[in-house]
C-alpha positions as a printed Julia matrix, in Angstrom:
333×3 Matrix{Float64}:
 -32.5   104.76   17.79
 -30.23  103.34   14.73
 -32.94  102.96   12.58
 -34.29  106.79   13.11
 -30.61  107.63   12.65
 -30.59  105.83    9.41
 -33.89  107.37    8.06
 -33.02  111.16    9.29
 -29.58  110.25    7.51
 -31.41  108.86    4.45
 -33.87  112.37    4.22
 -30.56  114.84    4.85
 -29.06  113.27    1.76
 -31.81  113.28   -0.14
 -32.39  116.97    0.92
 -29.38  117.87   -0.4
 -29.15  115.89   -3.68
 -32.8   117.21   -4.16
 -31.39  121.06   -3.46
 -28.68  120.77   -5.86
 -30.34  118.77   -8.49
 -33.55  120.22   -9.25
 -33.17  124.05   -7.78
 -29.84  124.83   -8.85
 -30.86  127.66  -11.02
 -32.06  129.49   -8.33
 -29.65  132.18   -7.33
 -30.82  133.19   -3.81
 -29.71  130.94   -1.06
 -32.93  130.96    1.06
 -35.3   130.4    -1.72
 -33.4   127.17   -2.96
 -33.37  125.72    0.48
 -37.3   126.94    0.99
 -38.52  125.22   -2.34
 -36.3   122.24   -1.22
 -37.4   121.89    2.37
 -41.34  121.88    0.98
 -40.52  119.17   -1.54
 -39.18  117.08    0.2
 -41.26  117.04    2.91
 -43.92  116.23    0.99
 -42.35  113.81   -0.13
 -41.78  112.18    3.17
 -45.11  112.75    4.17
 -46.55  110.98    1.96
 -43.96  108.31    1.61
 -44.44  107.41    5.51
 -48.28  107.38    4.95
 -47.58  104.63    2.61
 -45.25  102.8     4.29
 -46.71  103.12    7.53
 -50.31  102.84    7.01
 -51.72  102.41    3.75
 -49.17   99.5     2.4
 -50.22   97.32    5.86
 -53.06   98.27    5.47
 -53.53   97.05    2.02
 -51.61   93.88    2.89
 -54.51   92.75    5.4
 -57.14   93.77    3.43
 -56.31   92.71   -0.17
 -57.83   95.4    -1.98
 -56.27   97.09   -4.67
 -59.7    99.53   -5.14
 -59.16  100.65   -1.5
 -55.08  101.07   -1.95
 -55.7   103.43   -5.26
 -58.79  105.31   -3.34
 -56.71  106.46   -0.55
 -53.31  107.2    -2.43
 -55.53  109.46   -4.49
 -57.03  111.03   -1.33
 -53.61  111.14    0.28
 -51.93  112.6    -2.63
 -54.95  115.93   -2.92
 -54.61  116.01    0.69
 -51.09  116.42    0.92
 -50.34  118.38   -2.07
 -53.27  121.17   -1.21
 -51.47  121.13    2.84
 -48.47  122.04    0.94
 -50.1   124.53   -1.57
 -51.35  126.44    1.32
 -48.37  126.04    3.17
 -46.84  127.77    0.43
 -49.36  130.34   -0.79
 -49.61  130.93    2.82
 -45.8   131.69    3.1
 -46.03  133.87   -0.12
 -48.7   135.97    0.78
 -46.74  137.23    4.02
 -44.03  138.04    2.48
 -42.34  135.48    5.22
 -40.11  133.96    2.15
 -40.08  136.52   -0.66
 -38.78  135.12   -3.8
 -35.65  137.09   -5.35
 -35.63  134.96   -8.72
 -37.72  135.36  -12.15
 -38.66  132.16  -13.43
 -41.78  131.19  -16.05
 -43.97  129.03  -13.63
 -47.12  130.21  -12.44
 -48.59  129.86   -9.35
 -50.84  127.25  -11.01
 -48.03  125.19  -12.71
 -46.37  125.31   -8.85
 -49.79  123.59   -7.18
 -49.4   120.72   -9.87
 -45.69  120.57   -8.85
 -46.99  119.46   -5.83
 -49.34  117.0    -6.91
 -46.22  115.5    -8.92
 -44.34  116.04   -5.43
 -46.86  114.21   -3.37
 -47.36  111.41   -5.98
 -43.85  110.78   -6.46
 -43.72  109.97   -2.43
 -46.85  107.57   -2.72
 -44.13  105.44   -5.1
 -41.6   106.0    -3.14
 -43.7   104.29    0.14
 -44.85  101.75   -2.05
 -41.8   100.66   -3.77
 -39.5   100.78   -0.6
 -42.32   99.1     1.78
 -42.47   95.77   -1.24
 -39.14   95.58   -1.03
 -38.42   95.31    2.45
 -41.2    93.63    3.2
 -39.87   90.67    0.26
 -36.27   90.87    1.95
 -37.64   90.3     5.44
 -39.83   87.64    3.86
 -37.21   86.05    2.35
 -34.87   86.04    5.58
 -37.57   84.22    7.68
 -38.21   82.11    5.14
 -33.96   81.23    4.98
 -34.0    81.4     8.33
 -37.18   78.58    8.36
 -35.5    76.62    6.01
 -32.15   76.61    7.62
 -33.84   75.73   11.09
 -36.34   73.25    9.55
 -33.24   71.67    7.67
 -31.01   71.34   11.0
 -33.98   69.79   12.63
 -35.09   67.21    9.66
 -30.74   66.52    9.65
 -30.95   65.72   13.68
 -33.82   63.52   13.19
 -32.61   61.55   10.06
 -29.59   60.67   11.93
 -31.2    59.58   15.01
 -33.0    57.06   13.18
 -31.53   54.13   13.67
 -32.78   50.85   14.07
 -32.65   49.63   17.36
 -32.79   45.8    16.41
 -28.95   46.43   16.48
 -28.72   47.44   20.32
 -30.63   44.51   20.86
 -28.97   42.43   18.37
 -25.6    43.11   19.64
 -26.49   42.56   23.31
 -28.19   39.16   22.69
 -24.26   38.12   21.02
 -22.79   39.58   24.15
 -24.66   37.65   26.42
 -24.5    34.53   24.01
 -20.71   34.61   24.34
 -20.45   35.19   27.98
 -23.17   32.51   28.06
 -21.3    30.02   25.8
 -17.78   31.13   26.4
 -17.42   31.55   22.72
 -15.66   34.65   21.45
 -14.41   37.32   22.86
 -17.1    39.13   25.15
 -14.43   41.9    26.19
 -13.95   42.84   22.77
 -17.3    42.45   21.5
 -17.96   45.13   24.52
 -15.46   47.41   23.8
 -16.34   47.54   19.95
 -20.11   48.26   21.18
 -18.97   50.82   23.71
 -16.78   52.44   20.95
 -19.93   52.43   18.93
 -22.21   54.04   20.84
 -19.6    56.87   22.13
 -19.26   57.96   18.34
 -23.41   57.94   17.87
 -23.42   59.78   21.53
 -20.49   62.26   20.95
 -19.59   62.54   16.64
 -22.8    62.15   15.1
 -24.15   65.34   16.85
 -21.63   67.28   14.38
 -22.11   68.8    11.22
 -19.4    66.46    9.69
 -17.6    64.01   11.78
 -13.65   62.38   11.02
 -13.5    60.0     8.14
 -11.56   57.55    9.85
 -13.76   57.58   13.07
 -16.99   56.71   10.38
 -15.33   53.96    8.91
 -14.26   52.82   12.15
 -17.65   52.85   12.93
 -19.06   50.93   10.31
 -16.38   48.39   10.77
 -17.71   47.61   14.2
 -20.97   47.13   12.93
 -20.06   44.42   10.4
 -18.17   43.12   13.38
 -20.87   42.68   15.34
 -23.18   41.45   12.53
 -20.98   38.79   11.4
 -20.68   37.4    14.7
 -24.9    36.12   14.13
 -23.97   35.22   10.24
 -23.38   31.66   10.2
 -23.5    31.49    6.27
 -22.64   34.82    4.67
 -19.38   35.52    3.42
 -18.7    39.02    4.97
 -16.09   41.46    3.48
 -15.12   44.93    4.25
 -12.41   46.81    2.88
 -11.17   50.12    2.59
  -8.53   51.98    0.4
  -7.16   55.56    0.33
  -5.96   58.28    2.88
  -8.79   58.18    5.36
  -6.84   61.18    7.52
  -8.07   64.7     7.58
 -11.35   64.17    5.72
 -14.62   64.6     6.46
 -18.38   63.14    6.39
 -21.51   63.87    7.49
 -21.97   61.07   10.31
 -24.06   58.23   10.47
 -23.85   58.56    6.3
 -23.17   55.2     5.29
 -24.82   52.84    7.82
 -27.77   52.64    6.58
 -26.24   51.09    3.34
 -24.65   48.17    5.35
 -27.62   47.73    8.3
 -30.08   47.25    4.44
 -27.61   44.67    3.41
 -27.29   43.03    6.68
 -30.88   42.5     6.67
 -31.79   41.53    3.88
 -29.54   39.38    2.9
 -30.87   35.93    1.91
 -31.26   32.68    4.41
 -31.41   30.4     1.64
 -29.44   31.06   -0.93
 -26.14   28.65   -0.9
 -23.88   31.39   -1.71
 -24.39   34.34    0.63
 -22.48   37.24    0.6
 -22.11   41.26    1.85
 -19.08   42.96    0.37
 -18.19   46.61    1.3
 -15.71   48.19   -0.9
 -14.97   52.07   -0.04
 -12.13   53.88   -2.13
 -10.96   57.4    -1.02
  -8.95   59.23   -3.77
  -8.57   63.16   -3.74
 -11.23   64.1    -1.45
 -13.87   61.79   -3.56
 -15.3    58.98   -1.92
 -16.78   55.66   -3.69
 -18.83   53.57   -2.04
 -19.96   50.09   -3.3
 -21.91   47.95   -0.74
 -23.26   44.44   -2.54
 -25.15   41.16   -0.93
 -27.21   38.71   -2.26
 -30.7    38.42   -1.63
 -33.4    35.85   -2.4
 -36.37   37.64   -5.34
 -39.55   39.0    -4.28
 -38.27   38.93   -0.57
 -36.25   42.03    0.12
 -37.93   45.79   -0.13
 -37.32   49.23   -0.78
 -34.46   48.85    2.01
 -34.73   50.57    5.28
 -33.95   53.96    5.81
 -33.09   54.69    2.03
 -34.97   57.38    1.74
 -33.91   58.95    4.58
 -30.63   58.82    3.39
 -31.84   60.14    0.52
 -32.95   63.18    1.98
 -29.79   63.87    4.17
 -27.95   63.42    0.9
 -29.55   66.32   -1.23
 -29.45   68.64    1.81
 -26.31   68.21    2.81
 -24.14   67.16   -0.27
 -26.55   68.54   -3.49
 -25.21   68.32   -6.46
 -21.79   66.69   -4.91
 -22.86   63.49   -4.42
 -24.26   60.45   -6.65
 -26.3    57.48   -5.67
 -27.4    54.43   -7.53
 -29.18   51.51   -6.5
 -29.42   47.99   -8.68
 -31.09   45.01   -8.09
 -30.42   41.97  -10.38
 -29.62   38.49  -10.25
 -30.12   37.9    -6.69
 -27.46   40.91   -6.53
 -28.79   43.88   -4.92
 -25.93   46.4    -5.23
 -25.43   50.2    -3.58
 -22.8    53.02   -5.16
 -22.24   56.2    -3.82
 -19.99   58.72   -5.23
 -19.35   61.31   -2.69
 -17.35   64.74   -2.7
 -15.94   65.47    0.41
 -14.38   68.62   -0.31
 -16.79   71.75   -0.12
C-alpha cells in the first residue's frame, strides 16, 4: 500500500509539473488538463510496460534484438491507442478545443510517438537503477553477513593443544605438588570465561585482552624449562578497545616455535599503548629451517583488513635465529 502511495504520489506531481510546464500557453482550463492527462498517461503506460515486463523480461533472456523489437512495437501501439483516443475525443466534440495554435493533427500523432518513447526511457532508466541499488544492497548486505560469519570463525580458531596443554600442567602439579594448582585453575578458568563471554563481541576491553594473554604466557611458561619468558606492558590500558582474541595468535606462534636447542632461548612481549595507538612487538628465537609460516597468521591477517583496514600495520621479520612480530594498531575509529 506505501509503495502504490508513493507511485500515485510520484504521477500527481509529475501531472502537474507536466501541466504547467509544457501546456501553459493554453488559455482554457479543460483543454490544458485534457492534453496533460493524455500525455502523461502515455507516458505511464508505457513506462510500466517497461518496467514491469519488458526490462525482466530482457534481463532473463539477454537479448538486446528482442528488447528494441518490442519497445518499437510498444511505442506504435501505444502512441496510435492514444491517437485514437484523441481523434476519437475530437471528433465528438466531447473536449472541444478553445485555443489556436500551429500544430496539425499530424504533428499531434508524432507528439505521441515522442510521448510514448519518452516513457520507454523512462521504464528503462528507472528499472536499471533500482534494480543496481537493490543489487548493490544484497550484495552489502552479503558482504556484511559473510564478513560477521568469516570474523566468528577466525576467532574460534584456536588451537586446542593449549586446553590440553594447560590441563596436562594442572594435573602435573597436583600430581607433583609443585606449583600452585589453585592458581593455575583459576588463571585457566579466567581464560576460558573471556573466550566464552568477551570474544563473542565486536570489540572486547583492552585490559581484559591483555589480561588474557598474560594468562597464557602464564601457563606456557610453566612447561618452558629453558626459555627466558618476558611480558610487559606500558600505557593506559582503561577505556580502550580491541577486537578479541587479536593478539594471541602472535604469542601461541612464538610459544611454539620457539627453539629446543638453542642455548639462549627467549619470547619477549613488549605492548605500548599511547593515545589510542597500540604497538605490539612479540620476539623469540628459533632454530633455521625449523619454524614455518606460523600458525594462524593468516587468519589474523584476514581479521586485520576487515576489521581495522587501513588503521592497522603488520610486519613480520625473520633473521638471525630472531623471528620478530610488530603490530601498529589504531584503536580509535
Amino acid at each position: 500500500m506505501r509503495k502504490f502511495g508513493v507511485h500515485a504520489g510520484f504521477w500527481l506531481v509529475f501531472f502537474l509539473i507536466w501541466d504547467r510546464l509544457l501546456y501553459f500557453y493554453v488559455n482554457n482550463e479543460w483543454n490544458r488538463l485534457y492534453f496533460s492527462a493524455l500525455d502523461t498517461g502515455l507516458i505511464l503506460l508505457t513506462f510500466y510496460a517497461m518496467y514491469t515486463y519488458l526490462m525482466p523480461d530482457y534481463f532473463r533472456r539477454k537479448s538486446l534484438g528482442r528488447l528494441i523489437i518490442l519497445s518499437v512495437l510498444l511505442v506504435l501501439v501505444l502512441a496510435a491507442l492514444a491517437a485514437w483516443i484523441m481523434g476519437l475525443l475530437l471528433q465528438n466534440m466531447i473536449v472541444p478545443i478553445h485555443f489556436d495554435f500551429s500544430w496539425t493533427y499530424k504533428d499531434m500523432q508524432y507528439n505521441r510517438l515522442f510521448m510514448a518513447f519518452l516513457g520507454v526511457l523512462a521504464g528503462i532508466f528507472v528499472k536499471l537503477a533500482l534494480d543496481r541499488f537493490e543489487l548493490r544492497r544484497s550484495l552489502a548486505a552479503l558482504e556484511k553477513e559473510r564478513s560477521a560469519a568469516e570474523l566468528t570463525y577466525l576467532k574460534n580458531q584456536l588451537n586446542p593443544h593449549f586446553l590440553f596443554n594447560s590441563l596436562n600442567s594442572l594435573y602435573s602439579q597436583l600430581e607433583l605438588g609443585t606449583g600452585d594448582p589453585k592458581q593455575t585453575l583459576s588463571a585457566l578458568a579466567d581464560m576460558l570465561r573471556y573466550q566464552l563471554y568477551d570474544s563473542g563481541q565486536d570489540l572486547a576491553s583492552l585490559n581484559k585482552e591483555l589480561a588474557y594473554l598474560a594468562d597464557y604466557i602464564a601457563l606456557q611458561k610453566m612447561r618452558m624449562d629453558n626459555c627466558a619468558v618476558t611480558y610487559a606492558v606500558a600505557g593506559d590500558i582503561t577505556s580502550q578497545g580491541i577486537a578479541p582474541l587479536l593478539l594471541i595468535t602472535f604469542v601461541e606462534n612464538a610459544f611454539k616455535h620457539v627453539s629446543d636447542n638453542l642455548t639462549k632461548n627467549f619470547i619477549d612481549v613488549q605492548i605500548r599503548i599511547n593515545e589510542g595507538q597500540l604497538d605490539f612487538n612479540c620476539r623469540n628465537s628459533y632454530e633455521a629451517g625449523v619454524t614455518g609460516k606460523g600458525i594462524g597468521l593468516g587468519n589474523v591477517r584476514k581479521r586485520l583488513s576487515l576489521i581495522y583496514g587501513g588503521r592497522q600495520q603488520l610486519q613480520i621479520r625473520q633473521e638471525n635465529n630472531v623471528y620478530e612480530v610488530k603490530l601498529s594498531l589504531c584503536l580509535k575509529s
